[in-house]
Amino acid sequence: MMIPGPRQLGNDIDVYLNPLIEDLRKLWDEWVDVFDGSQNETFKLHAMVFCTINDFPTYGKLSGYIVKGHHACPIYEEDISYLQL
């Protein structure tokens, strides 16, 4: 879990995510032999990230989507009517 502080990660979040991404690519492309203690045998592990749960600002940082401004909603985008105050 990452909790923003006085100096947020901003665009440098890739530095923290890079080791995770490298491991996930290896698990997706190459598979990994893993020992199952309950079955007492080895199997090939193949894994991926299915979904993430995060707040809207974090969603923007992770996906690179703009979450501020007139078209901040990734679902409705252009169909949103907005009123600037």
GROMACS .gro file of N, CA and C in nm:
model
  255
    1MET      N    1   0.084  -0.116   0.000
    1MET     CA    2   0.000   0.000   0.000
    1MET      C    3   0.089   0.123   0.000
    2MET      N    4   0.054   0.219  -0.082
    2MET     CA    5   0.128   0.345  -0.085
    2MET      C    6   0.038   0.457  -0.037
    3ILE      N    7   0.083   0.528   0.063
    3ILE     CA    8   0.006   0.639   0.118
    3ILE      C    9   0.077   0.768   0.083
    4PRO      N   10   0.010   0.860   0.011
    4PRO     CA   11   0.076   0.985  -0.027
    4PRO      C   12   0.118   1.066   0.096
    5GLY      N   13   0.232   1.125   0.087
    5GLY     CA   14   0.282   1.209   0.195
    5GLY      C   15   0.307   1.350   0.144
    6PRO      N   16   0.394   1.423   0.212
    6PRO     CA   17   0.425   1.559   0.168
    6PRO      C   18   0.483   1.562   0.027
    7ARG      N   19   0.559   1.461  -0.008
    7ARG     CA   20   0.615   1.452  -0.144
    7ARG      C   21   0.560   1.327  -0.210
    8GLN      N   22   0.459   1.342  -0.291
    8GLN     CA   23   0.396   1.229  -0.357
    8GLN      C   24   0.486   1.174  -0.466
    9LEU      N   25   0.460   1.050  -0.506
    9LEU     CA   26   0.542   0.984  -0.606
    9LEU      C   27   0.531   1.048  -0.743
   10GLY      N   28   0.414   1.097  -0.777
   10GLY     CA   29   0.394   1.160  -0.907
   10GLY      C   30   0.428   1.066  -1.020
   11ASN      N   31   0.507   1.112  -1.114
   11ASN     CA   32   0.544   1.030  -1.229
   11ASN      C   33   0.654   0.930  -1.198
   12ASP      N   34   0.712   0.937  -1.079
   12ASP     CA   35   0.820   0.845  -1.041
   12ASP      C   36   0.767   0.713  -0.987
   13ILE      N   37   0.637   0.689  -0.997
   13ILE     CA   38   0.580   0.567  -0.943
   13ILE      C   39   0.635   0.443  -1.015
   14ASP      N   40   0.681   0.458  -1.138
   14ASP     CA   41   0.735   0.345  -1.212
   14ASP      C   42   0.859   0.286  -1.145
   15VAL      N   43   0.932   0.366  -1.070
   15VAL     CA   44   1.049   0.317  -0.997
   15VAL      C   45   1.007   0.211  -0.895
   16TYR      N   46   0.893   0.233  -0.832
   16TYR     CA   47   0.844   0.139  -0.732
   16TYR      C   48   0.774   0.019  -0.795
   17LEU      N   49   0.713   0.039  -0.909
   17LEU     CA   50   0.639  -0.069  -0.974
   17LEU      C   51   0.724  -0.156  -1.065
   18ASN      N   52   0.842  -0.108  -1.104
   18ASN     CA   53   0.925  -0.181  -1.199
   18ASN      C   54   0.959  -0.324  -1.154
   19PRO      N   55   1.000  -0.349  -1.030
   19PRO     CA   56   1.027  -0.487  -0.989
   19PRO      C   57   0.903  -0.576  -0.998
   20LEU      N   58   0.787  -0.523  -0.964
   20LEU     CA   59   0.663  -0.600  -0.974
   20LEU      C   60   0.632  -0.633  -1.119
   21ILE      N   61   0.648  -0.536  -1.207
   21ILE     CA   62   0.620  -0.558  -1.349
   21ILE      C   63   0.715  -0.661  -1.408
   22GLU      N   64   0.842  -0.655  -1.370
   22GLU     CA   65   0.938  -0.754  -1.420
   22GLU      C   66   0.900  -0.895  -1.374
   23ASP      N   67   0.860  -0.910  -1.248
   23ASP     CA   68   0.819  -1.042  -1.198
   23ASP      C   69   0.694  -1.091  -1.268
   24LEU      N   70   0.598  -1.002  -1.291
   24LEU     CA   71   0.475  -1.042  -1.359
   24LEU      C   72   0.500  -1.081  -1.504
   25ARG      N   73   0.590  -1.010  -1.570
   25ARG     CA   74   0.625  -1.048  -1.709
   25ARG      C   75   0.688  -1.187  -1.712
   26LYS      N   76   0.774  -1.214  -1.617
   26LYS     CA   77   0.837  -1.346  -1.612
   26LYS      C   78   0.732  -1.455  -1.587
   27LEU      N   79   0.639  -1.429  -1.496
   27LEU     CA   80   0.535  -1.527  -1.468
   27LEU      C   81   0.440  -1.545  -1.586
   28TRP      N   82   0.425  -1.442  -1.668
   28TRP     CA   83   0.336  -1.453  -1.783
   28TRP      C   84   0.405  -1.521  -1.902
   29ASP      N   85   0.528  -1.480  -1.930
   29ASP     CA   86   0.599  -1.530  -2.049
   29ASP      C   87   0.667  -1.664  -2.028
   30GLU      N   88   0.738  -1.679  -1.917
   30GLU     CA   89   0.825  -1.795  -1.899
   30GLU      C   90   0.766  -1.902  -1.808
   31TRP      N   91   0.674  -1.866  -1.725
   31TRP     CA   92   0.620  -1.954  -1.622
   31TRP      C   93   0.731  -1.988  -1.523
   32VAL      N   94   0.697  -2.036  -1.407
   32VAL     CA   95   0.793  -2.067  -1.303
   32VAL      C   96   0.755  -2.200  -1.239
   33ASP      N   97   0.853  -2.285  -1.217
   33ASP     CA   98   0.827  -2.411  -1.147
   33ASP      C   99   0.811  -2.383  -0.999
   34VAL      N  100   0.701  -2.431  -0.941
   34VAL     CA  101   0.669  -2.407  -0.800
   34VAL      C  102   0.635  -2.540  -0.735
   35PHE      N  103   0.679  -2.557  -0.611
   35PHE     CA  104   0.650  -2.681  -0.538
   35PHE      C  105   0.521  -2.667  -0.457
   36ASP      N  106   0.430  -2.761  -0.474
   36ASP     CA  107   0.305  -2.767  -0.399
   36ASP      C  108   0.323  -2.866  -0.285
   37GLY      N  109   0.333  -2.814  -0.163
   37GLY     CA  110   0.357  -2.899  -0.047
   37GLY      C  111   0.242  -2.993  -0.016
   38SER      N  112   0.119  -2.953  -0.041
   38SER     CA  113   0.004  -3.038  -0.010
   38SER      C  114  -0.005  -3.157  -0.104
   39GLN      N  115   0.035  -3.140  -0.231
   39GLN     CA  116   0.031  -3.249  -0.329
   39GLN      C  117   0.168  -3.316  -0.344
   40ASN      N  118   0.269  -3.256  -0.283
   40ASN     CA  119   0.406  -3.306  -0.289
   40ASN      C  120   0.455  -3.321  -0.434
   41GLU      N  121   0.427  -3.219  -0.515
   41GLU     CA  122   0.469  -3.221  -0.654
   41GLU      C  123   0.498  -3.078  -0.703
   42THR      N  124   0.566  -3.068  -0.816
   42THR     CA  125   0.600  -2.940  -0.876
   42THR      C  126   0.504  -2.912  -0.992
   43PHE      N  127   0.466  -2.786  -1.005
   43PHE     CA  128   0.381  -2.745  -1.117
   43PHE      C  129   0.432  -2.614  -1.174
   44LYS      N  130   0.388  -2.580  -1.295
   44LYS     CA  131   0.428  -2.454  -1.359
   44LYS      C  132   0.327  -2.347  -1.324
   45LEU      N  133   0.377  -2.237  -1.265
   45LEU     CA  134   0.292  -2.126  -1.224
   45LEU      C  135   0.287  -2.022  -1.336
   46HIS      N  136   0.167  -1.981  -1.371
   46HIS     CA  137   0.142  -1.880  -1.474
   46HIS      C  138   0.049  -1.779  -1.409
   47ALA      N  139   0.089  -1.650  -1.402
   47ALA     CA  140   0.010  -1.553  -1.327
   47ALA      C  141  -0.004  -1.421  -1.401
   48MET      N  142  -0.107  -1.344  -1.361
   48MET     CA  143  -0.129  -1.211  -1.415
   48MET      C  144  -0.207  -1.129  -1.313
   49VAL      N  145  -0.209  -0.997  -1.330
   49VAL     CA  146  -0.292  -0.910  -1.247
   49VAL      C  147  -0.428  -0.903  -1.313
   50PHE      N  148  -0.531  -0.943  -1.241
   50PHE     CA  149  -0.666  -0.942  -1.296
   50PHE      C  150  -0.733  -0.807  -1.278
   51CYS      N  151  -0.719  -0.749  -1.160
   51CYS     CA  152  -0.777  -0.617  -1.136
   51CYS      C  153  -0.706  -0.552  -1.017
   52THR      N  154  -0.727  -0.424  -1.003
   52THR     CA  155  -0.675  -0.352  -0.887
   52THR      C  156  -0.789  -0.273  -0.824
   53ILE      N  157  -0.775  -0.247  -0.697
   53ILE     CA  158  -0.872  -0.163  -0.626
   53ILE      C  159  -0.796  -0.043  -0.573
   54ASN      N  160  -0.836   0.074  -0.615
   54ASN     CA  161  -0.767   0.195  -0.573
   54ASN      C  162  -0.861   0.314  -0.586
   55ASP      N  163  -0.820   0.424  -0.528
   55ASP     CA  164  -0.900   0.546  -0.540
   55ASP      C  165  -0.874   0.611  -0.677
   56PHE      N  166  -0.951   0.714  -0.708
   56PHE     CA  167  -0.945   0.776  -0.840
   56PHE      C  168  -0.811   0.842  -0.871
   57PRO      N  169  -0.750   0.918  -0.779
   57PRO     CA  170  -0.618   0.975  -0.811
   57PRO      C  171  -0.512   0.868  -0.838
   58THR      N  172  -0.515   0.760  -0.762
   58THR     CA  173  -0.420   0.652  -0.784
   58THR      C  174  -0.446   0.584  -0.917
   59TYR      N  175  -0.573   0.568  -0.953
   59TYR     CA  176  -0.609   0.513  -1.084
   59TYR      C  177  -0.543   0.593  -1.195
   60GLY      N  178  -0.547   0.725  -1.183
   60GLY     CA  179  -0.486   0.811  -1.282
   60GLY      C  180  -0.335   0.792  -1.291
   61LYS      N  181  -0.270   0.778  -1.175
   61LYS     CA  182  -0.125   0.761  -1.173
   61LYS      C  183  -0.084   0.625  -1.230
   62LEU      N  184  -0.159   0.520  -1.197
   62LEU     CA  185  -0.124   0.387  -1.244
   62LEU      C  186  -0.152   0.368  -1.393
   63SER      N  187  -0.262   0.424  -1.440
   63SER     CA  188  -0.302   0.401  -1.579
   63SER      C  189  -0.253   0.508  -1.674
   64GLY      N  190  -0.212   0.623  -1.620
   64GLY     CA  191  -0.171   0.733  -1.706
   64GLY      C  192  -0.290   0.812  -1.758
   65TYR      N  193  -0.408   0.784  -1.706
   65TYR     CA  194  -0.529   0.854  -1.749
   65TYR      C  195  -0.542   0.986  -1.675
   66ILE      N  196  -0.593   1.088  -1.741
   66ILE     CA  197  -0.614   1.218  -1.678
   66ILE      C  198  -0.742   1.212  -1.597
   67VAL      N  199  -0.733   1.232  -1.466
   67VAL     CA  200  -0.849   1.221  -1.379
   67VAL      C  201  -0.894   1.356  -1.325
   68LYS      N  202  -0.848   1.463  -1.388
   68LYS     CA  203  -0.889   1.598  -1.349
   68LYS      C  204  -0.933   1.672  -1.474
   69GLY      N  205  -1.015   1.771  -1.456
   69GLY     CA  206  -1.056   1.853  -1.569
   69GLY      C  207  -1.193   1.817  -1.622
   70HIS      N  208  -1.220   1.859  -1.744
   70HIS     CA  209  -1.354   1.846  -1.802
   70HIS      C  210  -1.390   1.702  -1.838
   71HIS      N  211  -1.296   1.623  -1.881
   71HIS     CA  212  -1.325   1.485  -1.924
   71HIS      C  213  -1.251   1.387  -1.833
   72ALA      N  214  -1.275   1.397  -1.704
   72ALA     CA  215  -1.202   1.316  -1.606
   72ALA      C  216  -1.257   1.175  -1.592
   73CYS      N  217  -1.378   1.151  -1.633
   73CYS     CA  218  -1.438   1.018  -1.616
   73CYS      C  219  -1.396   0.926  -1.730
   74PRO      N  220  -1.330   0.814  -1.701
   74PRO     CA  221  -1.283   0.725  -1.807
   74PRO      C  222  -1.396   0.648  -1.874
   75ILE      N  223  -1.513   0.644  -1.815
   75ILE     CA  224  -1.624   0.568  -1.872
   75ILE      C  225  -1.704   0.652  -1.970
   76TYR      N  226  -1.743   0.773  -1.929
   76TYR     CA  227  -1.831   0.855  -2.011
   76TYR      C  228  -1.756   0.956  -2.098
   77GLU      N  229  -1.634   0.987  -2.063
   77GLU     CA  230  -1.546   1.079  -2.134
   77GLU      C  231  -1.618   1.196  -2.201
   78GLU      N  232  -1.642   1.189  -2.331
   78GLU     CA  233  -1.696   1.300  -2.408
   78GLU      C  234  -1.843   1.330  -2.377
   79ASP      N  235  -1.916   1.232  -2.323
   79ASP     CA  236  -2.060   1.250  -2.300
   79ASP      C  237  -2.093   1.323  -2.170
   80ILE      N  238  -1.992   1.364  -2.097
   80ILE     CA  239  -2.016   1.433  -1.970
   80ILE      C  240  -2.045   1.580  -1.996
   81SER      N  241  -2.149   1.630  -1.932
   81SER     CA  242  -2.171   1.774  -1.936
   81SER      C  243  -2.115   1.831  -1.807
   82TYR      N  244  -2.047   1.940  -1.816
   82TYR     CA  245  -1.981   1.997  -1.698
   82TYR      C  246  -2.011   2.146  -1.690
   83LEU      N  247  -1.999   2.197  -1.573
   83LEU     CA  248  -2.021   2.339  -1.549
   83LEU      C  249  -1.899   2.391  -1.473
   84GLN      N  250  -1.829   2.482  -1.533
   84GLN     CA  251  -1.711   2.538  -1.468
   84GLN      C  252  -1.754   2.645  -1.369
   85LEU      N  253  -1.708   2.632  -1.246
   85LEU     CA  254  -1.743   2.730  -1.142
   85LEU      C  255  -1.638   2.837  -1.130
   0.00000   0.00000   0.00000
